[in-house]
Coordinates of C-alpha atoms in Angstrom, one line a residue:
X1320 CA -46.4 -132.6 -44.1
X1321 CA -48.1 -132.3 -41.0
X1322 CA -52.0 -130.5 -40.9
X1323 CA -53.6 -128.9 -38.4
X1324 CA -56.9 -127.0 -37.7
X1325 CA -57.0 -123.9 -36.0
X1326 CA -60.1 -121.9 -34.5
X1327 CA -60.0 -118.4 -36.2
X1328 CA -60.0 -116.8 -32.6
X1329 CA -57.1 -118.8 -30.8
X1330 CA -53.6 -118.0 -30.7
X1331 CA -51.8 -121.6 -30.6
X1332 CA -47.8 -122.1 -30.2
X1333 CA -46.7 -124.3 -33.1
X1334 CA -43.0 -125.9 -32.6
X1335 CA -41.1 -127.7 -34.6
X1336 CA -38.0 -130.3 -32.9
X1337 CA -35.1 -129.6 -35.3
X1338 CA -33.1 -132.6 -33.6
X1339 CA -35.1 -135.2 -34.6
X1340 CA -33.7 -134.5 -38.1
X1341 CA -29.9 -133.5 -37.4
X1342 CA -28.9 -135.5 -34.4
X1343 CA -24.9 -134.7 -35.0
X1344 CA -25.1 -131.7 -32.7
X1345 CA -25.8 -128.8 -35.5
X1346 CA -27.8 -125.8 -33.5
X1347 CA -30.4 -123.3 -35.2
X1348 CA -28.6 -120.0 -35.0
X1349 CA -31.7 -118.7 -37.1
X1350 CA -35.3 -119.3 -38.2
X1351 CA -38.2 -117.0 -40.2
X1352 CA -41.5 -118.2 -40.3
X1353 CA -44.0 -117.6 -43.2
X1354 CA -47.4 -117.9 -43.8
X1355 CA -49.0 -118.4 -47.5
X1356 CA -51.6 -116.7 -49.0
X1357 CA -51.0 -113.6 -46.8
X1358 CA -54.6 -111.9 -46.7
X1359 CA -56.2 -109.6 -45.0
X1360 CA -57.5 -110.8 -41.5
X1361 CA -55.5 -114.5 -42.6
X1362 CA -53.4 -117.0 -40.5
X1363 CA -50.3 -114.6 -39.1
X1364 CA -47.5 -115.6 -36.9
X1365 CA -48.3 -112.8 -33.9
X1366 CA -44.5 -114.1 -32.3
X1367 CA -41.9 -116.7 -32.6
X1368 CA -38.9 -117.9 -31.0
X1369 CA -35.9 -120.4 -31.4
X1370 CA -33.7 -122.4 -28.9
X1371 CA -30.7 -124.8 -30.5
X1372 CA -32.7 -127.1 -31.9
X1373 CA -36.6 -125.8 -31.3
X1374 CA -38.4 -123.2 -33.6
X1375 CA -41.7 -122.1 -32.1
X1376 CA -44.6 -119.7 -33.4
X1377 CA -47.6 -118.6 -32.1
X1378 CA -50.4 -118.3 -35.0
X1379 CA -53.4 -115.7 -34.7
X1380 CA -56.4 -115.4 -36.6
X1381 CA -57.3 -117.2 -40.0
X1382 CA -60.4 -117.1 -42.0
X1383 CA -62.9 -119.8 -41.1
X1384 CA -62.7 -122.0 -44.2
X1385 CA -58.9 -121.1 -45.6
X1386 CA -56.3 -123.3 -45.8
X1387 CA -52.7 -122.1 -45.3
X1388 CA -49.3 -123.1 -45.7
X1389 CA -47.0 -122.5 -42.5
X1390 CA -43.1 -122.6 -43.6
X1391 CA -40.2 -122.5 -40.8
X1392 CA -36.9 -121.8 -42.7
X1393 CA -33.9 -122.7 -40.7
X1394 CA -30.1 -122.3 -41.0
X1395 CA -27.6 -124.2 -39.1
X1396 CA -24.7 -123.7 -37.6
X1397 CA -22.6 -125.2 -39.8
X1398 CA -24.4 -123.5 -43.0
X1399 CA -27.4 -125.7 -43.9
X1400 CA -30.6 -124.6 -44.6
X1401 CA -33.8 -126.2 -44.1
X1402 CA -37.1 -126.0 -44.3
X1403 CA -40.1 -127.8 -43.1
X1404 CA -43.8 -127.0 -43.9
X1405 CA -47.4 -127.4 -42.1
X1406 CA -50.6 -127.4 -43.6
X1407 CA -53.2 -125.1 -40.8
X1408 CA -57.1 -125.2 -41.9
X1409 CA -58.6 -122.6 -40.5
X1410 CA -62.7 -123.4 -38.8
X1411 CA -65.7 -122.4 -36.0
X1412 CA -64.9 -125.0 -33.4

């Protein structure tokens, strides 16, 4: 699982290269993004986007001193689903 810290005041684009782990030629044909614990004025995903085999989001905010748990959920084009996590700590840089 990868980790990552993150100023509270940034907004940082976080991507994740689904072809590394499905080289046979499946494409994302959809992704959703989530973000636990969801609290007020916590780690949110203010947009994301998806190419073939790229899912990207760009996180806002955080509380200095959380730790979250960022989740991209993909499904394939032949079916699969797939899911990879990240772990973002949230502090005054």
């Amino acid at each position: 699982m990868t980790m990552m810290v993150k100023d509270p005041d940034t907004r940082i684009d976080f991507e994740i290269d689904w072809a590394l782990a499905y080289p046979d030629g499946q494409a994302v044909v959809a992704s959703l993004w989530t973000v636990v614990p969801d609290e007020e004025g916590g780690l949110s995903v203010a947009a994301a986007a998806y190419d073939l085999m790229q899912a990207t989001a760009t996180l806002a905010g955080g509380v200095a001193g959380h730790v979250y748990r960022l989740t991209n959920r993909v499904t394939l084009s032949d079916g699969q689903i797939d899911e990879r996590s990240a772990v973002v700590r949230v502090e005054e840089r």
